[in-house]
Amino acid sequence: MSEEKAPLHFIEQIIEDDLSNGFDSSKIRFRFPPEPNGFLHVGHLKAIALNFNLGQRYNAPVNLRFDDTNPVKENQEFVDAIKENIEWLGFSWDKECYASDYFQQLYDWAYYLVKEGKAYIDSQDSEAMAIQKGTPTQTGTNSPFRDRPVEENIRLFEEMKAGKHEEGSHVLRAKIDMSSPNMLLRDPVMYRILYKHHHRTGNDWCIYPMYDWTHGESDYIEQVSHSLCTLEFKPHRELYDWFLDQLPTSNKLRPYQREFARLNLSYTVTSKRKLAQLVDDNNVNGWDDPRMPTIAGMRRRGYPPKALINFVNTAGISKRENVIDVSLLEFCVREELNKTTARVMAVVNPIKLVITNYPADQEEMLTAINNPEDESQGSRAIPFSRELYIEREDFKEEANRKFFRLTLGKEVRLKNAYIIKGESVTKDDQGNITEIQCSYDPDSKSGSGSEASMRKVKGTIHWVSVSHALEATVHNYDRLFNDESPDQHKEASFLDFVNPSSLHTQQAMVEPSLNSLSVGERVQFQRLGYYVVDSSSRENELVFNKTVGLRDTWSKKQ
Ligand code: ATP
Ligand code: MG
């Protein structure tokens, strides 16, 4: 595999070093730990590919762990969507785990810490605790409850669990160091009281563990060897280690946290909270709107999984934050679609064209190659007749020498068909063209081998036969934000940069063979771009999403 030859990225280098220092390769295990509080986005894609690629490289299992410790924002719909996304990307996890399955174990360990005098119940409100926390340059102050007797801490912790105290009345805090230069070590909260229904544990619990007290311990329970997370967790590493150091000793494998840079993409926001806001404010039609940088949205937009994985692999794994240009993503999508999609004809802004010397009662089937990049995709038949639709933009009554499409008195080729010449037009009262008349050269049929079929004309345009065409709805998308870094402005919200015209819908005419397409199938509309059949399509009512445009190369060359 070419991947194997690529230079190692720094995480692989760390693993290689561990192995050469005697780490047992059969003990390598990774995990991808999403919080089910929203749909996965393009940033998660990087974390997913990183972990699962490593799993493949080291022949090691990868757990899918739902980090479901906040019942307020999490639900089953998000769990299901996350699983579906990862499967669609083509990765398979080893164990499906839930932090909520460890609630009892986490409680027992917390209880142990209380008994050891390493955790205490603080009964102040959150404002008081925030003030005592200090600042990065100023040490914190001990809570008046910090030296509570162990027996009292135990009693209160048991009562918290038993539902005897109100939300906000007490928290369990680790007793570390209020003067630590790392603010996260200033007696972090381990448990809070929450009377909330949890999507998996129901009302069994009314105290919920915090992220820092859950994550490393979950890694330990699952025996994850290399726990990979994004850079913002770097300062948490010390706490991750501190918590693991306090657990009752055992000879089980000790996990280590390693950090890599997040994926940031231009013209995009990659934060579930912000994406949720776009959904809630109806800036888009749901988490899987084709404009959303969610995996579900990109799927619906027509991005192939392989292109997405190529994209994150190309963007690479680094230690430093950077912003990847969204055009790299589009390039990877285009490259994949160029190889895999059939070329078909669709007219998105139709005008009628009549070939006056083609008999009204005649029609014929012409042959079209499906994909010149891939012979194995074969060819298909397309109907031709006297009345056609062409793109309105492909005709001008008068044009300069650089216009290689149809004009009066000049010739162009109809793709896969004949050479035609513009003769006259019909206009309505406002002077708008309603129909174009032209003549054709009957000897010029593409592929017939005749002299006229080889004749070079400057332009080639696409078309569909009026009586055979199917009507289809086409959604075209522009960028969702009209600013390169929508969430990097101090004075403005990212919502101020939402592009008000990111969706433009057209009624198109498409060739009849498209009737056999099913939801999710991708095609290239020649000269227009790549499109995918949307899930809102119904029998005889095709709806397409434009995936990405293409560079129009052949219309000028042929
Ligand atoms: P968000 O800020 O969007 O809510 P999160 O980090 O809170 O993201 P989680 O569900 O907790 O979301 O993330 C699961 C995993 O995905 C974590 O390991 C996290 O580090 C990683 N991840 C999240 N966003 C990115 C990103 N932009 N680039 C790379 N990895 C990411
Ligand atoms: Mg998170």
Coordinates of C-alpha atoms and ligand atoms in Angstrom, one line a residue:
M1 CA 0.0 0.0 0.0
S2 CA 1.3 3.5 -0.9
E3 CA 0.2 4.7 2.6
E4 CA 2.9 2.5 4.1
K5 CA 5.6 4.2 2.1
A6 CA 4.6 7.7 3.2
P7 CA 6.8 9.2 6.0
L8 CA 5.5 8.5 9.4
H9 CA 3.5 11.2 11.1
F10 CA 4.4 12.2 14.6
I11 CA 1.8 9.9 16.3
E12 CA 3.0 6.9 14.3
Q13 CA 6.5 7.9 15.3
I14 CA 5.5 7.9 19.0
I15 CA 4.0 4.4 18.6
E16 CA 7.1 3.2 16.7
D17 CA 9.2 4.5 19.6
D18 CA 7.0 2.8 22.1
L19 CA 7.3 -0.5 20.2
S20 CA 11.1 -0.2 20.0
N21 CA 11.2 0.4 23.7
G22 CA 9.5 -2.9 24.3
F23 CA 5.8 -2.0 24.2
D24 CA 3.9 -5.2 23.4
S25 CA 2.2 -4.6 20.0
S26 CA -0.7 -6.9 20.9
K27 CA -1.6 -4.3 23.6
I28 CA -2.1 -1.4 21.2
R29 CA -5.7 -0.2 21.3
F30 CA -7.3 3.1 20.1
R31 CA -10.7 4.7 20.6
F32 CA -12.8 7.3 18.9
P33 CA -14.8 9.1 21.7
P34 CA -17.6 11.3 20.4
E35 CA -20.1 13.0 22.7
P36 CA -23.5 12.2 21.3
N37 CA -24.7 15.8 21.5
G38 CA -24.8 16.5 17.7
F39 CA -23.8 15.1 14.3
L40 CA -20.2 14.4 13.5
H41 CA -18.5 17.0 11.3
V42 CA -15.5 17.3 9.0
G43 CA -13.2 17.8 12.1
H44 CA -14.3 14.5 13.6
L45 CA -13.5 13.0 10.2
K46 CA -9.9 13.7 10.9
A47 CA -10.0 12.1 14.3
I48 CA -11.9 9.1 13.0
A49 CA -9.5 8.5 10.1
L50 CA -6.5 9.0 12.4
N51 CA -7.6 6.3 14.9
F52 CA -9.0 3.8 12.3
N53 CA -6.0 4.2 10.0
L54 CA -3.7 3.5 13.0
G55 CA -5.9 0.5 13.9
Q56 CA -5.3 -0.8 10.3
R57 CA -1.6 0.0 10.3
Y58 CA -0.9 -1.7 13.7
N59 CA -3.6 -4.4 13.3
A60 CA -5.1 -3.1 16.5
P61 CA -8.7 -2.7 17.7
V62 CA -10.5 0.7 17.8
N63 CA -13.3 1.2 20.2
L64 CA -16.2 3.5 19.5
R65 CA -16.9 5.1 22.8
F66 CA -19.8 7.4 23.4
D67 CA -18.8 10.0 25.9
D68 CA -22.3 10.4 27.3
T69 CA -21.9 12.1 30.6
N70 CA -24.1 15.1 30.0
P71 CA -27.7 14.0 29.8
V72 CA -28.9 17.5 29.1
K73 CA -27.6 17.6 25.5
E74 CA -27.2 14.0 24.5
N75 CA -29.7 11.6 22.9
Q76 CA -30.1 8.4 21.0
E77 CA -30.7 10.1 17.6
F78 CA -27.2 11.4 17.8
V79 CA -25.8 8.0 18.8
D80 CA -27.5 6.4 15.8
A81 CA -26.3 9.1 13.4
I82 CA -22.7 8.7 14.6
K83 CA -22.7 5.0 14.1
E84 CA -24.2 5.3 10.7
N85 CA -21.6 7.9 9.7
I86 CA -18.7 5.8 10.7
E87 CA -20.0 2.7 8.9
W88 CA -20.7 4.8 5.8
L89 CA -17.0 5.9 5.9
G90 CA -16.1 2.2 5.7
F91 CA -14.6 1.8 9.1
S92 CA -15.5 -0.9 11.7
W93 CA -15.0 -0.5 15.4
D94 CA -14.2 -3.3 17.8
K95 CA -16.3 -2.6 20.9
E96 CA -19.2 -0.2 21.1
C97 CA -18.8 1.4 24.5
Y98 CA -20.6 4.0 26.5
A99 CA -19.1 6.1 29.4
S100 CA -22.5 5.7 31.0
D101 CA -21.8 1.9 31.3
Y102 CA -19.0 2.9 33.7
F103 CA -21.0 5.1 36.0
Q104 CA -20.9 2.5 38.8
Q105 CA -17.2 1.9 38.4
L106 CA -16.5 5.6 38.3
Y107 CA -18.6 6.2 41.4
D108 CA -16.7 3.4 43.2
W109 CA -13.4 4.9 42.3
A110 CA -14.5 8.4 43.3
Y111 CA -15.7 6.9 46.6
Y112 CA -12.2 5.4 47.0
L113 CA -10.6 8.8 46.5
V114 CA -12.9 10.3 49.1
K115 CA -11.9 7.6 51.5
E116 CA -8.2 8.2 50.8
G117 CA -8.7 11.9 51.5
K118 CA -8.1 12.8 47.9
A119 CA -11.5 14.2 47.1
Y120 CA -14.0 16.3 49.1
I121 CA -17.5 17.7 49.0
D122 CA -17.7 21.4 48.4
S123 CA -21.0 23.0 49.4
Q124 CA -20.4 26.5 47.9
D125 CA -22.1 27.9 44.9
S126 CA -20.3 27.9 41.6
E127 CA -19.6 31.7 41.7
A128 CA -17.7 31.4 45.0
M129 CA -15.7 28.5 43.6
A130 CA -14.9 30.4 40.4
I131 CA -13.5 33.4 42.4
Q132 CA -11.4 31.1 44.6
K133 CA -10.0 29.5 41.4
G134 CA -7.6 32.4 40.9
T135 CA -6.2 33.3 37.5
P136 CA -3.3 32.0 35.5
T137 CA -1.0 34.5 37.3
Q138 CA -2.7 34.4 40.7
T139 CA -2.9 31.3 42.8
G140 CA -6.2 30.1 44.0
T141 CA -7.6 30.0 47.5
N142 CA -8.7 26.9 49.4
S143 CA -12.3 26.3 49.8
P144 CA -13.6 26.5 53.4
F145 CA -14.8 22.9 52.9
R146 CA -11.5 21.5 51.7
D147 CA -10.6 20.0 55.0
R148 CA -14.0 18.5 55.7
P149 CA -13.5 15.2 57.6
V150 CA -13.5 12.1 55.5
E151 CA -16.5 10.6 57.3
E152 CA -18.6 13.7 56.4
N153 CA -17.5 13.6 52.8
I154 CA -18.5 10.0 52.6
R155 CA -21.9 10.7 54.1
L156 CA -22.5 13.7 51.8
F157 CA -21.4 11.8 48.7
E158 CA -23.7 8.9 49.5
E159 CA -26.5 11.3 50.0
M160 CA -25.8 13.1 46.8
K161 CA -26.1 9.8 45.0
A162 CA -29.2 8.9 46.9
G163 CA -30.9 12.1 45.6
K164 CA -31.1 13.8 49.0
H165 CA -29.6 17.1 47.8
E166 CA -30.6 19.8 45.4
E167 CA -28.9 20.6 42.1
G168 CA -26.1 23.0 42.7
S169 CA -26.0 22.4 46.5
H170 CA -22.8 20.3 46.5
V171 CA -20.1 19.0 44.2
L172 CA -17.4 16.5 44.6
R173 CA -13.9 17.9 44.0
A174 CA -10.5 16.3 43.7
K175 CA -8.1 17.6 46.3
I176 CA -5.1 18.5 44.3
D177 CA -3.5 21.9 44.5
M178 CA -5.1 25.3 44.5
S179 CA -1.8 26.9 43.7
S180 CA -1.0 24.7 40.7
P181 CA 0.2 26.7 37.7
N182 CA -2.1 24.5 35.7
M183 CA -5.6 25.9 36.6
L184 CA -7.2 22.6 35.7
L185 CA -5.4 21.1 38.8
R186 CA -6.9 23.5 41.2
D187 CA -9.3 21.1 42.8
P188 CA -11.4 20.2 39.7
V189 CA -15.0 19.2 40.0
M190 CA -15.5 15.4 39.6
Y191 CA -19.3 15.1 40.1
R192 CA -22.3 17.4 40.0
I193 CA -25.9 16.8 40.9
L194 CA -28.3 16.8 37.9
Y195 CA -31.8 15.6 38.1
K196 CA -32.0 14.8 34.4
H197 CA -33.1 11.7 32.5
H198 CA -30.2 10.0 30.7
H199 CA -30.9 8.4 27.4
R200 CA -29.3 5.1 28.5
T201 CA -29.4 5.1 32.3
G202 CA -32.8 6.7 32.7
N203 CA -33.2 8.0 36.2
D204 CA -30.7 5.7 37.9
W205 CA -28.3 8.5 38.5
C206 CA -28.7 12.0 39.8
I207 CA -25.0 12.7 40.0
Y208 CA -23.0 12.7 36.8
P209 CA -19.2 12.6 36.4
M210 CA -17.3 15.4 34.6
Y211 CA -15.3 14.9 31.4
D212 CA -11.9 14.9 33.0
W213 CA -12.9 12.3 35.6
T214 CA -14.5 10.1 33.0
H215 CA -12.2 10.1 30.0
G216 CA -8.9 8.7 31.3
E217 CA -10.8 6.2 33.5
S218 CA -12.8 5.0 30.5
D219 CA -9.6 4.6 28.6
Y220 CA -8.2 2.6 31.5
I221 CA -11.3 0.4 31.7
E222 CA -11.2 -0.3 28.0
Q223 CA -7.4 -0.7 28.1
V224 CA -6.8 1.9 25.4
S225 CA -3.1 2.3 25.0
H226 CA -2.9 5.5 23.0
S227 CA -5.6 8.0 23.7
L228 CA -5.5 10.6 21.0
C229 CA -7.2 13.9 21.3
T230 CA -7.0 17.4 20.0
L231 CA -4.5 20.1 21.2
E232 CA -7.0 21.9 23.4
F233 CA -6.8 18.9 25.7
K234 CA -3.0 19.3 26.2
P235 CA -3.4 21.1 29.5
H236 CA -5.8 18.4 30.6
R237 CA -3.1 15.7 30.3
E238 CA -1.6 16.5 33.7
L239 CA -5.0 15.9 35.2
Y240 CA -5.6 12.8 33.1
D241 CA -2.4 11.4 34.6
W242 CA -3.2 12.5 38.1
F243 CA -6.5 10.8 38.1
L244 CA -5.0 7.5 36.7
D245 CA -2.3 7.7 39.3
Q246 CA -4.8 7.7 42.1
L247 CA -6.7 4.6 41.1
P248 CA -6.1 1.5 43.3
T249 CA -3.0 -0.1 41.9
S250 CA -3.1 -3.0 39.5
N251 CA -0.9 -4.5 36.8
K252 CA -3.2 -3.5 34.0
L253 CA -2.1 -1.4 31.1
R254 CA -1.8 2.3 31.7
P255 CA -3.2 4.6 28.9
Y256 CA -1.4 7.7 27.7
Q257 CA -2.9 10.8 26.1
R258 CA -1.4 12.3 23.0
E259 CA -2.5 15.5 21.2
F260 CA -2.8 16.4 17.6
A261 CA -4.0 19.6 15.9
R262 CA -7.6 20.0 15.1
L263 CA -8.8 20.2 11.5
N264 CA -9.9 23.8 10.7
L265 CA -11.4 24.4 7.3
S266 CA -11.8 27.8 5.5
Y267 CA -15.4 29.1 5.0
T268 CA -16.5 26.5 7.6
V269 CA -17.3 26.2 11.3
T270 CA -16.4 23.0 13.0
S271 CA -18.0 23.0 16.3
K272 CA -21.1 21.0 17.1
R273 CA -22.4 23.9 19.3
K274 CA -22.3 26.3 16.3
L275 CA -23.6 23.8 13.9
A276 CA -26.5 23.2 16.3
Q277 CA -27.2 26.9 16.2
L278 CA -27.4 26.9 12.4
V279 CA -29.9 24.1 12.7
D280 CA -31.9 25.7 15.5
D281 CA -32.0 29.1 13.8
N282 CA -33.2 27.5 10.5
N283 CA -30.2 28.7 8.5
V284 CA -30.1 25.2 7.1
N285 CA -32.7 22.4 6.9
G286 CA -31.3 20.1 9.5
W287 CA -28.0 18.5 10.5
D288 CA -27.8 16.7 7.1
D289 CA -28.5 19.7 5.0
P290 CA -26.1 19.4 2.0
R291 CA -24.5 22.8 2.9
M292 CA -23.5 21.5 6.4
P293 CA -19.9 20.3 7.0
T294 CA -21.4 17.4 8.9
I295 CA -20.6 13.9 7.6
A296 CA -24.3 13.4 7.0
G297 CA -24.5 16.7 5.1
M298 CA -21.4 15.9 3.0
R299 CA -22.9 12.5 2.2
R300 CA -26.1 14.1 1.1
R301 CA -24.1 16.6 -0.9
G302 CA -22.7 13.7 -2.8
Y303 CA -19.1 13.6 -1.4
P304 CA -17.9 10.0 -1.7
P305 CA -16.4 8.5 1.5
K306 CA -13.2 7.7 -0.3
A307 CA -12.8 11.4 -1.3
L308 CA -13.3 12.4 2.3
I309 CA -10.7 10.0 3.6
N310 CA -8.3 11.1 0.8
F311 CA -8.8 14.6 1.9
V312 CA -8.0 14.1 5.6
N313 CA -5.0 11.9 4.7
T314 CA -3.7 14.6 2.4
A315 CA -4.3 17.3 5.0
G316 CA -2.1 15.2 7.3
I317 CA -1.6 14.9 11.0
S318 CA 0.3 17.7 12.7
K319 CA 1.2 19.2 16.0
R320 CA 0.4 22.7 15.0
E321 CA -2.9 24.4 14.3
N322 CA -3.5 25.4 10.7
V323 CA -6.4 26.1 8.4
I324 CA -7.0 23.9 5.4
D325 CA -8.4 25.5 2.3
V326 CA -11.9 24.2 1.5
S327 CA -10.8 23.9 -2.1
L328 CA -8.6 21.0 -1.2
L329 CA -11.7 19.1 -0.1
E330 CA -13.5 20.0 -3.3
F331 CA -10.4 18.9 -5.3
C332 CA -10.4 15.5 -3.6
V333 CA -14.2 15.2 -4.3
R334 CA -13.8 16.1 -7.9
E335 CA -10.9 13.8 -8.4
E336 CA -12.8 10.8 -7.1
L337 CA -16.0 11.7 -9.0
N338 CA -14.1 12.1 -12.2
K339 CA -13.0 8.5 -12.0
T340 CA -16.3 7.0 -10.9
T341 CA -19.3 8.8 -12.3
A342 CA -21.1 8.4 -15.6
R343 CA -21.3 11.4 -17.9
V344 CA -24.9 12.2 -18.7
M345 CA -26.8 15.1 -20.2
A346 CA -29.0 17.6 -18.3
V347 CA -30.1 21.1 -19.1
V348 CA -30.6 23.2 -16.0
N349 CA -31.8 26.4 -17.7
P350 CA -33.6 25.2 -20.8
I351 CA -34.5 26.9 -24.0
K352 CA -36.2 25.1 -26.9
L353 CA -34.3 24.4 -30.1
V354 CA -36.0 23.1 -33.3
I355 CA -34.0 21.4 -36.0
T356 CA -36.1 22.5 -39.0
N357 CA -34.7 20.0 -41.5
Y358 CA -35.1 17.0 -39.2
P359 CA -38.4 15.1 -39.9
A360 CA -41.1 15.8 -37.3
D361 CA -42.0 12.1 -37.1
Q362 CA -38.5 10.8 -36.7
E363 CA -36.5 9.9 -33.7
E364 CA -33.3 7.8 -33.2
M365 CA -31.2 6.4 -30.5
L366 CA -27.6 7.6 -30.3
T367 CA -24.7 6.1 -28.4
A368 CA -23.0 7.9 -25.5
I369 CA -19.9 6.7 -23.7
N370 CA -20.5 6.7 -20.0
N371 CA -17.0 7.5 -18.8
P372 CA -14.1 8.2 -21.0
E373 CA -11.8 7.8 -18.0
D374 CA -13.1 4.2 -17.4
E375 CA -14.0 2.1 -20.4
S376 CA -15.5 -0.6 -18.2
Q377 CA -18.4 1.7 -17.5
G378 CA -19.6 1.1 -21.1
S379 CA -22.1 3.2 -23.1
R380 CA -25.8 3.9 -23.2
A381 CA -28.4 4.9 -25.7
I382 CA -30.0 8.4 -25.8
P383 CA -33.0 9.5 -27.8
F384 CA -32.6 12.3 -30.4
S385 CA -35.5 14.1 -32.1
R386 CA -36.4 17.3 -33.9
E387 CA -37.1 19.3 -30.8
L388 CA -34.4 19.7 -28.1
Y389 CA -33.6 21.7 -25.0
I390 CA -30.2 23.4 -24.7
E391 CA -28.9 25.7 -22.1
R392 CA -30.0 29.3 -22.5
E393 CA -26.4 30.4 -21.9
D394 CA -25.3 28.3 -24.8
F395 CA -26.9 30.6 -27.3
K396 CA -26.3 34.2 -28.3
E397 CA -27.8 35.9 -31.4
E398 CA -24.6 37.7 -32.0
A399 CA -21.4 36.9 -30.3
N400 CA -17.7 37.8 -30.5
R401 CA -15.1 35.4 -31.8
K402 CA -14.5 34.0 -28.4
F403 CA -18.0 32.6 -28.0
F404 CA -17.7 29.0 -29.0
R405 CA -21.3 28.0 -28.5
L406 CA -24.3 28.5 -30.7
T407 CA -24.9 31.7 -32.6
L408 CA -26.9 32.6 -35.8
G409 CA -25.0 31.5 -38.9
K410 CA -22.3 29.4 -37.0
E411 CA -21.9 25.7 -36.4
V412 CA -21.5 23.7 -33.2
R413 CA -21.7 20.1 -32.4
L414 CA -24.4 18.6 -30.3
K415 CA -22.6 16.2 -27.9
N416 CA -22.9 12.6 -29.1
A417 CA -25.0 13.8 -32.1
Y418 CA -24.9 16.1 -35.1
I419 CA -23.5 19.4 -36.2
I420 CA -26.1 22.1 -36.2
K421 CA -26.2 25.7 -37.5
G422 CA -28.2 28.6 -35.9
E423 CA -30.7 29.9 -38.4
S424 CA -33.3 32.1 -36.7
V425 CA -35.1 32.8 -33.4
T426 CA -38.6 33.5 -32.1
K427 CA -39.2 36.1 -29.5
D428 CA -42.0 37.1 -27.2
D429 CA -43.5 40.6 -26.8
Q430 CA -40.7 41.6 -24.4
G431 CA -38.1 40.6 -26.8
N432 CA -37.0 37.4 -24.9
I433 CA -36.0 34.5 -27.1
T434 CA -38.5 31.6 -26.7
E435 CA -37.3 29.3 -29.4
I436 CA -34.2 28.8 -31.6
Q437 CA -34.4 27.4 -35.1
C438 CA -31.5 25.7 -36.7
S439 CA -30.5 23.2 -39.4
Y440 CA -28.4 20.1 -39.1
D441 CA -25.9 18.2 -41.2
P442 CA -27.3 14.6 -41.5
D443 CA -23.9 13.2 -42.4
S444 CA -22.2 14.6 -39.3
K445 CA -23.4 12.0 -36.8
S446 CA -20.8 11.4 -34.0
G447 CA -19.0 8.1 -34.3
S448 CA -20.4 7.3 -37.7
G449 CA -17.0 7.4 -39.3
S450 CA -18.1 9.7 -42.1
E451 CA -16.0 12.6 -43.2
A452 CA -18.6 15.0 -41.9
S453 CA -18.6 13.2 -38.5
M454 CA -14.9 14.1 -38.2
R455 CA -15.4 17.7 -39.2
K456 CA -14.0 20.1 -36.6
V457 CA -16.2 22.8 -35.3
K458 CA -15.3 25.2 -32.5
G459 CA -17.8 24.2 -29.8
T460 CA -19.8 21.3 -28.4
I461 CA -22.9 21.8 -26.4
H462 CA -25.2 19.4 -24.5
W463 CA -28.9 18.9 -25.0
V464 CA -31.9 16.7 -24.2
S465 CA -34.8 15.7 -26.4
V466 CA -38.0 17.6 -25.5
S467 CA -40.4 14.7 -25.8
H468 CA -38.1 12.3 -23.9
A469 CA -36.7 14.5 -21.2
L470 CA -37.6 14.1 -17.6
E471 CA -38.2 17.1 -15.4
A472 CA -36.0 17.2 -12.3
T473 CA -35.4 19.6 -9.5
V474 CA -31.8 20.7 -9.0
H475 CA -30.4 22.3 -5.9
N476 CA -27.3 24.4 -6.4
Y477 CA -25.2 25.4 -3.4
D478 CA -22.9 28.3 -2.7
R479 CA -20.7 28.5 0.3
L480 CA -22.7 28.6 3.6
F481 CA -20.5 31.5 4.8
N482 CA -19.3 34.4 2.8
D483 CA -16.3 34.9 5.0
E484 CA -13.1 32.8 5.1
S485 CA -13.0 32.4 8.9
P486 CA -16.6 33.1 10.0
D487 CA -16.0 32.3 13.7
Q488 CA -12.7 34.2 14.1
H489 CA -14.1 37.7 14.4
K490 CA -14.0 39.4 17.8
E491 CA -16.7 41.9 17.0
A492 CA -19.1 39.7 15.1
S493 CA -20.9 36.4 15.5
F494 CA -20.3 33.7 12.9
L495 CA -24.1 33.9 12.2
D496 CA -23.5 37.4 10.7
F497 CA -21.6 35.8 7.9
V498 CA -24.2 33.3 6.8
N499 CA -24.6 33.6 3.1
P500 CA -28.2 34.5 2.5
S501 CA -28.2 32.9 -1.0
S502 CA -26.4 29.7 -0.5
L503 CA -29.3 27.6 -2.0
H504 CA -30.5 28.2 -5.6
T505 CA -33.1 25.8 -7.0
Q506 CA -33.8 25.2 -10.7
Q507 CA -36.2 23.0 -12.7
A508 CA -34.0 21.1 -15.1
M509 CA -34.6 18.8 -18.0
V510 CA -32.6 15.5 -17.9
E511 CA -32.0 12.6 -20.2
P512 CA -34.5 9.7 -19.7
S513 CA -31.8 7.2 -18.6
L514 CA -31.6 9.0 -15.3
N515 CA -34.9 7.5 -14.3
S516 CA -33.1 4.4 -13.2
L517 CA -30.9 6.2 -10.7
S518 CA -31.5 5.6 -7.0
V519 CA -30.9 7.9 -4.0
G520 CA -27.3 8.6 -3.4
E521 CA -26.1 7.8 -6.9
R522 CA -23.8 10.3 -8.4
V523 CA -23.4 11.4 -12.0
Q524 CA -21.6 14.1 -13.9
F525 CA -24.0 16.4 -15.8
Q526 CA -21.7 17.2 -18.7
R527 CA -20.2 20.7 -18.7
L528 CA -22.1 21.5 -15.5
G529 CA -20.7 19.6 -12.6
Y530 CA -21.2 16.5 -10.4
Y531 CA -24.7 15.8 -9.0
V532 CA -26.2 13.3 -6.6
V533 CA -29.8 12.0 -6.3
D534 CA -31.2 13.5 -3.1
S535 CA -33.2 11.5 -0.6
S536 CA -36.2 13.7 -1.2
S537 CA -36.6 12.2 -4.7
R538 CA -39.9 10.4 -5.4
E539 CA -41.0 8.1 -8.2
N540 CA -40.8 10.2 -11.4
E541 CA -39.8 13.3 -9.4
L542 CA -36.0 13.3 -9.3
V543 CA -34.2 15.8 -7.1
F544 CA -30.5 16.4 -7.5
N545 CA -28.0 18.1 -5.3
K546 CA -25.1 19.7 -7.0
T547 CA -22.0 18.2 -5.4
V548 CA -19.3 20.3 -7.0
G549 CA -18.6 22.1 -10.2
L550 CA -16.1 20.9 -12.8
R551 CA -13.7 22.7 -15.1
D552 CA -15.3 22.8 -18.5
T553 CA -12.6 21.3 -20.6
W554 CA -14.1 19.4 -23.5
S555 CA -16.6 22.0 -24.8
K556 CA -13.7 24.2 -26.0
K557 CA -11.3 21.5 -27.1
Q558 CA -13.6 19.5 -29.3
Ligands
ATP1 P1 -17.1 20.1 19.1 O1 -16.3 21.2 19.6 O2 -17.5 20.2 17.7 O3 -18.3 19.8 20.0 P2 -15.8 18.1 20.4 O4 -14.3 17.9 20.5 O5 -16.5 18.6 21.7 O6 -16.1 18.9 19.1 P3 -16.4 15.3 20.6 O7 -17.6 14.6 20.2 O8 -16.1 15.4 22.1 O9 -16.5 16.8 20.0 O10 -15.1 14.8 19.8 C1 -14.8 13.5 19.6 C2 -13.4 13.4 19.1 O11 -13.2 14.2 17.9 C3 -12.4 14.0 20.1 O12 -11.3 13.2 20.2 C4 -12.0 15.3 19.5 O13 -10.7 15.7 19.9 C5 -12.1 15.0 18.0 N1 -12.4 16.3 17.2 C6 -13.4 17.2 17.4 N2 -13.3 18.2 16.6 C7 -12.2 18.0 15.8 C8 -11.5 18.7 14.8 N3 -11.9 19.9 14.3 N4 -10.4 18.2 14.3 C9 -9.9 17.0 14.7 N5 -10.5 16.3 15.7 C10 -11.6 16.7 16.2
MG2 MG -16.3 17.5 23.5

